[in-house]
Coordinates of C-alpha atoms and ligand atoms in Angstrom, one line a residue:
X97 CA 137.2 76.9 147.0
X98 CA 137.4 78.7 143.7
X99 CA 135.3 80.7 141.3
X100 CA 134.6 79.6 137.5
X101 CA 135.3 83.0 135.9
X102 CA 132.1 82.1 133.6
X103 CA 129.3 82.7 136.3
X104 CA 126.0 80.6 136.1
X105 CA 124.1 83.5 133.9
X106 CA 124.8 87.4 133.6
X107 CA 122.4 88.4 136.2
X108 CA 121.5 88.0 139.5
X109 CA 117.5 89.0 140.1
X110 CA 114.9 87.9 142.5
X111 CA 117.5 86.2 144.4
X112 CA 118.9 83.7 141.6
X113 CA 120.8 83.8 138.2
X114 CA 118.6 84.6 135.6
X115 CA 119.7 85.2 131.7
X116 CA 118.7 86.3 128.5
X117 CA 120.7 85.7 125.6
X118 CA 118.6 88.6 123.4
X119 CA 120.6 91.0 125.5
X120 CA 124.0 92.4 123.2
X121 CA 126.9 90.3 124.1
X122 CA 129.5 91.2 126.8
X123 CA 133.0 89.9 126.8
X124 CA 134.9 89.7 130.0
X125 CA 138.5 89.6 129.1
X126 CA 141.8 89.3 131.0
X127 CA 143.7 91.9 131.2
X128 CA 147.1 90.3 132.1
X129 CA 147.1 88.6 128.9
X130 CA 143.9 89.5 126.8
X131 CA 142.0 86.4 126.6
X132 CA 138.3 86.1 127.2
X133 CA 137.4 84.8 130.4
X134 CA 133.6 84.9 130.4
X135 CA 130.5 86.0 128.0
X136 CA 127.9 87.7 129.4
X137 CA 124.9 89.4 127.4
X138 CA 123.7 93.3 128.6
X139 CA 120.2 93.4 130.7
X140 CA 117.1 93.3 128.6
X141 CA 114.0 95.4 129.4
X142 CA 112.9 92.2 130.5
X143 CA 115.6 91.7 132.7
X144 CA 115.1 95.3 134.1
X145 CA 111.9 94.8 134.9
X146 CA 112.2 91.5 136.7
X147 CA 115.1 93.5 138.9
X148 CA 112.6 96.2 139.6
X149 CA 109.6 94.1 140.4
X150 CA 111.5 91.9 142.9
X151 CA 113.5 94.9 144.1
X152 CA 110.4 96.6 145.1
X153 CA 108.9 93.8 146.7
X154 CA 111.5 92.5 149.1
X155 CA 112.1 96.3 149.9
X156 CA 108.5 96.4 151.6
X157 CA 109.6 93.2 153.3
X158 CA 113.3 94.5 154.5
X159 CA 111.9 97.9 155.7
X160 CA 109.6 96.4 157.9
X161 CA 112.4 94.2 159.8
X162 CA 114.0 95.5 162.4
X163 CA 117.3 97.4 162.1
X164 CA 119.1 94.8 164.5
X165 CA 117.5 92.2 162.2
X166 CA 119.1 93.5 159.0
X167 CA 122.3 94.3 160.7
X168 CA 122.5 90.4 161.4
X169 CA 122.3 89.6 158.0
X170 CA 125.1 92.5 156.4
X171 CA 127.2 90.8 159.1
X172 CA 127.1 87.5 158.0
X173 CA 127.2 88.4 154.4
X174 CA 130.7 90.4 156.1
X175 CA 131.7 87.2 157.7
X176 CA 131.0 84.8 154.5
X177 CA 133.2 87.4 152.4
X178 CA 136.0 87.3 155.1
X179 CA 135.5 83.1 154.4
X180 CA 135.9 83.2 151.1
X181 CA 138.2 86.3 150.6
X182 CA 140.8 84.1 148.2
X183 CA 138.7 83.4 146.0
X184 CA 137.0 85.8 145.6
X185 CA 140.3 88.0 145.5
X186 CA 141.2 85.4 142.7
X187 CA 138.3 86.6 140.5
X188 CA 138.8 90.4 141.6
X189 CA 141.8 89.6 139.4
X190 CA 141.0 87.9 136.8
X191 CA 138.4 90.4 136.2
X192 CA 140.2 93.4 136.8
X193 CA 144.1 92.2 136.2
X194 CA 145.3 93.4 139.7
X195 CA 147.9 91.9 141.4
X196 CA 146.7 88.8 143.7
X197 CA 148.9 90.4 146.3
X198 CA 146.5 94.1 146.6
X199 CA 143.6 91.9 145.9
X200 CA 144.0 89.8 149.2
X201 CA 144.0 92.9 151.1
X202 CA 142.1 95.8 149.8
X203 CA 138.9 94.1 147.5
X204 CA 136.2 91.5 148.9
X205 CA 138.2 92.8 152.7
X206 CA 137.4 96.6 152.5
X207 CA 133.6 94.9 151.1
X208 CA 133.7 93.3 154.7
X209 CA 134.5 95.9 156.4
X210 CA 131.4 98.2 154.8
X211 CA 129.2 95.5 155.5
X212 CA 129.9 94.8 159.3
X213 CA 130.4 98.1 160.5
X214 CA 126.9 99.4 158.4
X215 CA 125.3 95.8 159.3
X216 CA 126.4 97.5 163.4
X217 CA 125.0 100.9 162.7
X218 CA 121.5 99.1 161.1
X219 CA 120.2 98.9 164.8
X220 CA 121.5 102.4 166.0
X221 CA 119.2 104.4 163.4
X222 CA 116.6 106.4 164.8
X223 CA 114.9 109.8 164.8
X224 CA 114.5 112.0 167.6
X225 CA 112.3 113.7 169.8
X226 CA 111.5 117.6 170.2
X227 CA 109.3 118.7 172.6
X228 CA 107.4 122.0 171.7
X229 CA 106.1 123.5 175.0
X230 CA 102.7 121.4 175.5
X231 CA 102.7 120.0 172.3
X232 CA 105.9 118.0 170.7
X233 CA 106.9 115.9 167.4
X234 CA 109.6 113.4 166.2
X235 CA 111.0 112.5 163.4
X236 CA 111.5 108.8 161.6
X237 CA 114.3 108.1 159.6
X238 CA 113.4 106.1 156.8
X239 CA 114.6 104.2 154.0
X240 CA 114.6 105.9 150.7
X241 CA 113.2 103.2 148.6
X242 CA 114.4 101.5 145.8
X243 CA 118.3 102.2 145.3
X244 CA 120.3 101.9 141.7
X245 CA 123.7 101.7 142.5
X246 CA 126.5 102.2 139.2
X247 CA 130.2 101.0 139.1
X248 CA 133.3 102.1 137.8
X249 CA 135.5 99.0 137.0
X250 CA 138.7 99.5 139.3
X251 CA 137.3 98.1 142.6
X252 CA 134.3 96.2 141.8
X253 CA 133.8 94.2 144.6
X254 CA 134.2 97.0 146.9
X255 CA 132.0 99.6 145.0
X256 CA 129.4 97.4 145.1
X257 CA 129.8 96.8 149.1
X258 CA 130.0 100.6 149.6
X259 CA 126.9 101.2 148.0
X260 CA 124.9 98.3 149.0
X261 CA 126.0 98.3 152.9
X262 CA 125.1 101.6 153.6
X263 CA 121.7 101.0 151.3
X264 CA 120.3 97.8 153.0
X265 CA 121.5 99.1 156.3
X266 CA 118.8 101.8 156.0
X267 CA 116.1 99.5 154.6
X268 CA 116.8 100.4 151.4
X269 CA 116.9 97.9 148.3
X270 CA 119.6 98.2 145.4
X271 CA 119.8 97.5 141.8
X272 CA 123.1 97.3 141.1
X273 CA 124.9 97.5 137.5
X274 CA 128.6 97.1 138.0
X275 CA 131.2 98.1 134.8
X276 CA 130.7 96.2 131.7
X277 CA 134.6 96.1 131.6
X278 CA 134.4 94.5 135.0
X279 CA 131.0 92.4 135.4
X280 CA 132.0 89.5 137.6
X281 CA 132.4 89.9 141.5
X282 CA 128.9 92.3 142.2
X283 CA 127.5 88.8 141.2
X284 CA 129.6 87.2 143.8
X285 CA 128.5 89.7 146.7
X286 CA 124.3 89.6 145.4
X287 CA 124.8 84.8 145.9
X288 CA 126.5 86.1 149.6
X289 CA 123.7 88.1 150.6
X290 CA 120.8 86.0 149.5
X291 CA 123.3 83.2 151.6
X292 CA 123.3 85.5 154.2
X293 CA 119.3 85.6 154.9
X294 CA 118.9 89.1 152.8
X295 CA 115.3 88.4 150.9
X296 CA 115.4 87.8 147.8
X297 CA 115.3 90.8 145.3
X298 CA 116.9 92.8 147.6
X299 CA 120.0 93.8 145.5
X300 CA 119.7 92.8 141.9
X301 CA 122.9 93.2 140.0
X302 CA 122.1 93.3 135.9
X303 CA 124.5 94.0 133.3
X304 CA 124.6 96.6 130.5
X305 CA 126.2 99.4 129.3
X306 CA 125.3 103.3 129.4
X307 CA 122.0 102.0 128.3
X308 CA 121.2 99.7 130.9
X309 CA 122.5 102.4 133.5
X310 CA 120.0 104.8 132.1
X311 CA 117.0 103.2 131.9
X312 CA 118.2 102.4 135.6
X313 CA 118.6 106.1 136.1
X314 CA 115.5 107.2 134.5
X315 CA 112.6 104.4 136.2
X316 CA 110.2 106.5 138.3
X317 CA 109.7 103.6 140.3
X318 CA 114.2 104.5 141.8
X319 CA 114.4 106.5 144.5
X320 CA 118.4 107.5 144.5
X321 CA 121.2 106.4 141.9
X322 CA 124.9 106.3 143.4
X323 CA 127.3 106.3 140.7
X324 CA 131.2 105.6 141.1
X325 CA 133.1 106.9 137.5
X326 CA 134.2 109.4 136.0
X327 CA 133.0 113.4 135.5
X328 CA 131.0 113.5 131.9
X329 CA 129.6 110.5 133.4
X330 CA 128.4 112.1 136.4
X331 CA 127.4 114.6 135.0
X332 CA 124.6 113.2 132.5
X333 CA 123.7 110.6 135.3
X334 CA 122.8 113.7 137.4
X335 CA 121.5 115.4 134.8
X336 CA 118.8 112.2 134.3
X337 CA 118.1 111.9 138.2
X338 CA 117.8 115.3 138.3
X339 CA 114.5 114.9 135.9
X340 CA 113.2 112.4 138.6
X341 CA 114.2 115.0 141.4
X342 CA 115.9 111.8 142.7
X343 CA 118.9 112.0 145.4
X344 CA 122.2 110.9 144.2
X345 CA 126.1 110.2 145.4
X346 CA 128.6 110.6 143.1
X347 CA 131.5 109.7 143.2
X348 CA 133.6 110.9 140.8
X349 CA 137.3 111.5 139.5
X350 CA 140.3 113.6 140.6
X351 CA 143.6 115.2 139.7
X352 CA 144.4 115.2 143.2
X353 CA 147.3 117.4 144.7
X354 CA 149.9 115.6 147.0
X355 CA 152.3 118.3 148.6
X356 CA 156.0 117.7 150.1
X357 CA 157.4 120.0 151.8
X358 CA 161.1 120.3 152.3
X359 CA 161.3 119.0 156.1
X360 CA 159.3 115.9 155.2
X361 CA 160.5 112.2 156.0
X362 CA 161.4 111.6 152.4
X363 CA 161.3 107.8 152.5
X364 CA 157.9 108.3 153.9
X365 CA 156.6 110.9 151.3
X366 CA 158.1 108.9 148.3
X367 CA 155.9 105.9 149.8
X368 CA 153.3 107.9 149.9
X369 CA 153.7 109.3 145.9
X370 CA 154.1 106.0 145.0
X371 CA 151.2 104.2 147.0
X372 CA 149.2 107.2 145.3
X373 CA 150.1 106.8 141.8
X374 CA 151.1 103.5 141.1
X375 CA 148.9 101.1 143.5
X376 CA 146.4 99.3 141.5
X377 CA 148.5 100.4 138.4
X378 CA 147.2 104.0 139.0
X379 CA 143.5 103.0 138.6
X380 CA 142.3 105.1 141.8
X381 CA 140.0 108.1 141.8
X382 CA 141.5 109.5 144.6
X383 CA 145.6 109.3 143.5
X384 CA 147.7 111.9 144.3
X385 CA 148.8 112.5 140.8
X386 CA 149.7 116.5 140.3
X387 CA 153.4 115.7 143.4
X388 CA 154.1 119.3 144.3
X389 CA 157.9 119.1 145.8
X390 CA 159.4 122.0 147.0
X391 CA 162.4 122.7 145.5
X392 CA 165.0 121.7 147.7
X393 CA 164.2 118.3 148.0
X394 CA 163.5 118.0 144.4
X395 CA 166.3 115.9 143.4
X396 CA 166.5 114.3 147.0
X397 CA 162.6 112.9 146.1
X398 CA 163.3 112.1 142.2
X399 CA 166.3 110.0 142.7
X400 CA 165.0 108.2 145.7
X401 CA 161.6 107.4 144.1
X402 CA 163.9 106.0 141.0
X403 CA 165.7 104.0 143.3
X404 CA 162.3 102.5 144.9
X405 CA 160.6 101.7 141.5
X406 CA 163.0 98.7 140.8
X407 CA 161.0 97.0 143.0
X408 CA 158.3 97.0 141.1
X409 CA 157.8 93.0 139.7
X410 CA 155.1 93.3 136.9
X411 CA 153.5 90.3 135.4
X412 CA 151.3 87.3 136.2
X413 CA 148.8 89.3 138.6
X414 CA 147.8 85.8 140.3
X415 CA 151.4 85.6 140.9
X416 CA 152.1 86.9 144.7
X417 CA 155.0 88.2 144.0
X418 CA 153.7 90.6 141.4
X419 CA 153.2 93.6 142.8
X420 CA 152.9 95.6 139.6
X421 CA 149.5 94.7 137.0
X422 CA 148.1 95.4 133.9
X423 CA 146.0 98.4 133.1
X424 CA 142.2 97.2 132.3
X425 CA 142.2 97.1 129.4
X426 CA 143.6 97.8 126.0
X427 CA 141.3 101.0 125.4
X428 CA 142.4 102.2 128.8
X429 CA 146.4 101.4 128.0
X430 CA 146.5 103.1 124.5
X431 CA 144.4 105.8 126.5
X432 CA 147.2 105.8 129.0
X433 CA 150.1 106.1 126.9
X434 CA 148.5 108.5 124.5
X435 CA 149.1 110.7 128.0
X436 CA 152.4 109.7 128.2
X437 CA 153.1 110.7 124.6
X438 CA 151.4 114.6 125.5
X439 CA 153.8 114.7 128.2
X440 CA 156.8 114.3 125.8
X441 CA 155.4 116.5 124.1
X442 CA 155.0 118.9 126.4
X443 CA 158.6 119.0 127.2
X444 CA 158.0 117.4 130.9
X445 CA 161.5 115.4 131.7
X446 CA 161.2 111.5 131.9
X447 CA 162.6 110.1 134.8
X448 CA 161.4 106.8 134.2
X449 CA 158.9 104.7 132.8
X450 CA 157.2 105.7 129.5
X451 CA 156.2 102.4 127.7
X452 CA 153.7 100.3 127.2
X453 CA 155.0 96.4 127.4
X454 CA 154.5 93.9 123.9
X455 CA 152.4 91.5 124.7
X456 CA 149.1 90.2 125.2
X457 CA 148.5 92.3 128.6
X458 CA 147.8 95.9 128.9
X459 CA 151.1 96.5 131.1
X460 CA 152.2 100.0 131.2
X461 CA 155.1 101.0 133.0
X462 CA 155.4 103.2 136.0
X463 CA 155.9 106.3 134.4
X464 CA 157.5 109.3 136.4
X465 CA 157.6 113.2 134.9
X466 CA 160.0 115.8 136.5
X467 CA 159.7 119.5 135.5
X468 CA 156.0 119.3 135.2
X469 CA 154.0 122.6 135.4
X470 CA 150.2 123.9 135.8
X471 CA 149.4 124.3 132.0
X472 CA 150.3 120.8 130.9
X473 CA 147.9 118.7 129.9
X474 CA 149.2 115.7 132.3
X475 CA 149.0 118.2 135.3
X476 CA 145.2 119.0 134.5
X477 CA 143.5 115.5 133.4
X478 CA 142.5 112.5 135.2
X479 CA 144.7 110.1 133.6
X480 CA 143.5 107.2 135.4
X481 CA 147.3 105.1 134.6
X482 CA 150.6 105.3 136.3
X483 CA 151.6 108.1 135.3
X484 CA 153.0 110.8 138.0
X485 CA 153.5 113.9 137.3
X486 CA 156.2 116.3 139.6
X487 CA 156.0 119.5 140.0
X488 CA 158.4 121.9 141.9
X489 CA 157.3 124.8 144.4
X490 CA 158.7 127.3 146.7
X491 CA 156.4 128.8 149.2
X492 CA 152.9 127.6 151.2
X493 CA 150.8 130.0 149.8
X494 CA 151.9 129.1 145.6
X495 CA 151.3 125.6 146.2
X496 CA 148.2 126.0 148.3
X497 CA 147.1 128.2 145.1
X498 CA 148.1 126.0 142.5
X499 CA 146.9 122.9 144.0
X500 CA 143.4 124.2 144.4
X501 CA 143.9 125.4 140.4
X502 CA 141.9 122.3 139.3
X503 CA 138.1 121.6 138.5
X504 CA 138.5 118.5 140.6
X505 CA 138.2 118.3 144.7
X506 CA 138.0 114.3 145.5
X507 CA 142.0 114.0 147.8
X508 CA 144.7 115.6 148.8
X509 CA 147.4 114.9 150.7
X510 CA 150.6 116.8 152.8
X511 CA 153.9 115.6 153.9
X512 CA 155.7 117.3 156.5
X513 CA 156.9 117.3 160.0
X514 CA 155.9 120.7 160.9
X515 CA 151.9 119.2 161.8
X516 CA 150.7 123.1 162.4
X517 CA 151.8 123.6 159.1
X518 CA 150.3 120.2 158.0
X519 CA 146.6 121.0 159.8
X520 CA 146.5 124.5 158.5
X521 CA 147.4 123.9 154.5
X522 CA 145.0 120.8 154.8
X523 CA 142.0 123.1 155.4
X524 CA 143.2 125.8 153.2
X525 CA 143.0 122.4 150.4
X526 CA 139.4 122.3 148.6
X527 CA 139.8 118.5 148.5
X528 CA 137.0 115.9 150.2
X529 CA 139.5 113.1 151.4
X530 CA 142.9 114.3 152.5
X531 CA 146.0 112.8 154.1
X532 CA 148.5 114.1 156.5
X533 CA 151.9 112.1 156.6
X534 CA 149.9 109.1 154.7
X535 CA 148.1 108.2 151.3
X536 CA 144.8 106.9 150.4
X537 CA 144.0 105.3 153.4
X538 CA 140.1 104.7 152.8
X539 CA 139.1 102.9 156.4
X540 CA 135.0 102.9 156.6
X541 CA 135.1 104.4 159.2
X542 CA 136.0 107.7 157.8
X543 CA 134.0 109.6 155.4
X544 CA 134.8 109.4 151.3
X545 CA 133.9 111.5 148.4
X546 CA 134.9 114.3 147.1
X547 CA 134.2 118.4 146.6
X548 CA 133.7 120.6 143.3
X549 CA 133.5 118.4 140.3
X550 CA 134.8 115.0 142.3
X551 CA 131.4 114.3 143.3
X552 CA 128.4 114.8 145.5
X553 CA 128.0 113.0 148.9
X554 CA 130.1 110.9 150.7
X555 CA 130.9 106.9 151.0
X556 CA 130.9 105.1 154.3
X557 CA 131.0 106.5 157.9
X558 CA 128.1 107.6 159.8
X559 CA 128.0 110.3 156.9
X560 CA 126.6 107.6 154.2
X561 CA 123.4 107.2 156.4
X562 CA 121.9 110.5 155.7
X563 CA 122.6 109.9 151.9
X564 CA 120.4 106.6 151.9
X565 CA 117.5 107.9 154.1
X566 CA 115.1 110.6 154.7
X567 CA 113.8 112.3 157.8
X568 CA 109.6 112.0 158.3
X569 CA 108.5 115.3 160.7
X570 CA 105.7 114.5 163.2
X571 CA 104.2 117.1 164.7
X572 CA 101.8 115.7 167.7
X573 CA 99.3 118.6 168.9
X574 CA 98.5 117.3 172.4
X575 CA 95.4 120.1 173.3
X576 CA 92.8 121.5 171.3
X577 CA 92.8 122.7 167.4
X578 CA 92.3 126.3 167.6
X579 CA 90.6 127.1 164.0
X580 CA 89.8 130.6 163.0
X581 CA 86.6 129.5 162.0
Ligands
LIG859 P1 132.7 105.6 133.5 O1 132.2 106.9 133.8 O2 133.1 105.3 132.1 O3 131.6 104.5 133.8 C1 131.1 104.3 135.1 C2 129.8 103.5 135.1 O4 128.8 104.3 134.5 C3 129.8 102.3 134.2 O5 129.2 101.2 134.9 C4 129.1 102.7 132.9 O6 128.5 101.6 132.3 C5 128.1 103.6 133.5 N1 127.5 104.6 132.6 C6 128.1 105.2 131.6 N2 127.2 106.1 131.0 C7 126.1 106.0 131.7 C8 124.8 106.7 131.5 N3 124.6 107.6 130.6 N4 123.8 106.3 132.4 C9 124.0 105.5 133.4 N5 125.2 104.8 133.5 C10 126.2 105.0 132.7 O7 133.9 105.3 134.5 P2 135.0 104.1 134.4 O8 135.8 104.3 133.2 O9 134.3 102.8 134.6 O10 135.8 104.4 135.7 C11 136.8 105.3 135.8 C12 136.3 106.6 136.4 O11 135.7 106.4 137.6 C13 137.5 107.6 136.7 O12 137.1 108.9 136.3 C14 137.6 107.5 138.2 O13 138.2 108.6 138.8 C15 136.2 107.2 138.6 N6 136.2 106.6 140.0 C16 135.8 107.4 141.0 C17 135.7 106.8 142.3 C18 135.3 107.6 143.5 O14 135.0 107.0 144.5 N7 135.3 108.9 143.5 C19 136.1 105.5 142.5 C20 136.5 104.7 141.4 C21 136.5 105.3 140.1

């Protein structure tokens, strides 16, 4: 099977595609060779509405199901994604421009994994029991409510599994608005649910803008907003739950340190620096981008990495042999190389890279700095491109110093053979998400988010469960009331 990149309508509310063409248009384009590949129009207030009605009502419905009963459902919502996970890799691609060969493995497949190992844990949630002499309580966990889950446009069809697993799991519904720049596959994962038994209504996915997310944001009627983007997003979305005292994730960016140390395996760490900097063209929150090498394998690491990036095979992204893509699009290219032009600037050294490619497509190349240091403006912002910056230390305790030296805390990451070393720089690292010997592994087993500005609250685990559910106290007096009067 494949997907028509032009869905049925631009939303998916009460458990079918609805539209409404007063809603400002949205143009899904390509980014491999910047055609348009769908038109969609933003949620209306009636649309809004609708979402929040029927989100509301098949809440009441959900909570009251057992957990084993919702877990059945997330897993065969897991198991229908794991059917389908070509085409709907296919459209991850079209939509986003990433290369059909990360696509297969990492998109609607990491969306699986979220929804069968929450749709397990559904059946395992419970409160507990504390006896108080004579008298004792318990306490319920329960679901929050009403949900409004916001994307980012660099994994869409997992974003919207990490939020919505973890959500139903609990009992929880979600309204979901994924990135205008990439609208398509949340729609996908909403037709799999309702497929999968979920009721309908129970996560809504509506298009829009900013101004879609914030009347989102801003309903009375939603109970906790997890965003995925980037900091001055984060920070007003916050800001507007913080009105409603609602609880939020976020998940944010990063300018995430990724140390080398001179005993390291090299092949291994330059793997590592380039899985962290150029997978998914650089488009990754948590890439290692700031490469602190100390200084004696400096040139070791530089001319090996050179060596490695002639493997890179950019082009047609639904080719499998690409393994290099375009960046999203062309705001977020000249956004790119307005970076790499900074960095000139700057004086960093090119070792290679450092143009964008004519064409259609928003193809930058992998772009590598040498002789990078703390001030620079590519060693301090979230450049969100292919675009890695080296920088050279000496001694533990400067890099340890000058990798904490950021506003961001989402990842880190250290490669060296001495693993006491390895343990003790790792927690000396103010980072959410680290590595040792390996980058960005995200499995959902294992907690994901990110400290200081990089966000609030964490992404899948065990750890996601207390960030879509609250704890109920019940104290139970089992003698008499003893009143003063
Ligand atoms: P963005 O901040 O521009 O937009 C994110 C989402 O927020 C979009 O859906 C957008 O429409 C919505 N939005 C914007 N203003 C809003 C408002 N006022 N109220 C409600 N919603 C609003 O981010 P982006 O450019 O789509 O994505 C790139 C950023 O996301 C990078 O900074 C990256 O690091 C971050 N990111 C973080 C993670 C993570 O897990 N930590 C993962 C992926 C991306």
């Amino acid at each position: 099977m494949s997907y028509d990149t032009q869905p049925a309508a631009s939303h998916f509310v009460a458990g079918g595609y609805v539209e409404d063409t007063a809603g400002a248009e949205i143009e899904v384009i390509h980014p491999a060779t910047g055609a348009v590949i769908a038109r969609l129009h933003e949620a209306t207030d009636r649309i809004v509405e609708l979402a929040m009605v029927s989100a509301l009502e098949a809440q009441e419905v959900w909570a009251a199901m057992t957990g084993a009963e919702r877990g059945r459902v997330l897993r065969r919502a897991a198991d229908l994604i794991r059917e389908r996970n070509r085409a709907l890799s296919e459209l991850e691609t079209m939509d986003t421009g990433k290369p059909l060969q990360e696509t297969l493995v990492a998109d609607a497949a990491s969306g699986a994994d979220a929804l069968e190992y929450f749709g397990g844990l559904a059946g395992t949630l419970t409160g507990e029991h504390i006896q108080l002499g004579g008298n004792w309580a318990y306490t319920r966990r329960e679901p929050l409510g009403l949900c409004v889950g916001i994307g980012a446009w660099n994994y869409p069809t997992q974003i919207a599994c990490w939020k919505a697993a973890p959500a139903l799991a609990c009992g929880n519904a979600m309204i979901f608005k994924p990135s205008e720049t990439t609208p398509l596959c949340a729609l996908k994962v909403a037709e799999i649910l309702v497929e999968a038994g979920a009721p309908a209504g129970l996560f809504n996915v509506v298009q829009g803008r900013a101004e879609v997310g914030s009347a989102l944001v801003t309903d009375p009627r939603v109970a906790k907003v997890s965003l995925t983007g980037s900091v001055p997003t984060g920070r007003r979305v916050y800001a507007a739950a913080a009105a409603g005292i609602k609880s939020v994730t976020m998940e944010l960016g990063g300018k995430s340190p990724l140390i080398v140390f001179e005993d390291a395996d090299v092949e291994d760490a330059v793997g590592g620096a380039i899985l962290g900097n150029f997978y998914s063209s650089g488009q990754i929150c948590s890439n290692g981008t700031r490469v602190f090498v100390q200084k004696g394998l400096r040139d070791r690491f530089l001319r090996r990495l050179a060596e490695r990036l002639e493997g890179v095979v950019m082009g047609d992204p639904m080719d499998e042999a690409v393994n290099f893509g375009p960046l999203v699009s062309a705001a977020q290219r000249d956004k790119v190389v307005g970076y790499i032009r900074t960095g000139l600037g700057e004086g960093a050294r090119l070792v290679c890279g450092g143009e964008a490619v004519p064409g259609g497509g928003y193809f930058v190349q992998p772009t590598v700095f040498a002789d990078v240091t703390d001030g620079m403006v590519i060693a301090r912002d979230e450049i969100f491109g292919p675009v890695m910056a080296v920088l050279d230390f000496e001694h533990e305790d400067e890099v340890v110093r000058r990798a904490n030296a950021t506003e961001f805390g989402l990842s880190a990451g250290v490669f060296t053979r001495d693993l006491a070393r390895a343990h003790r720089v790792i927690g000396n690292l103010h980072a959410g998400t680290c590595f040792i010997n390996s980058y960005n592994d995200a499995p959902v087993e294992m907690p994901f988010g990110g400290m200081k500005m990089s966000g609030v609250g964490r992404e899948n685990a065990r750890a996601a469960i207390d960030h879509y559910s609250q704890l109920k106290s019940v104290f139970v007096r089992m003698g008499a009331v003893e009143a003063p009067y």
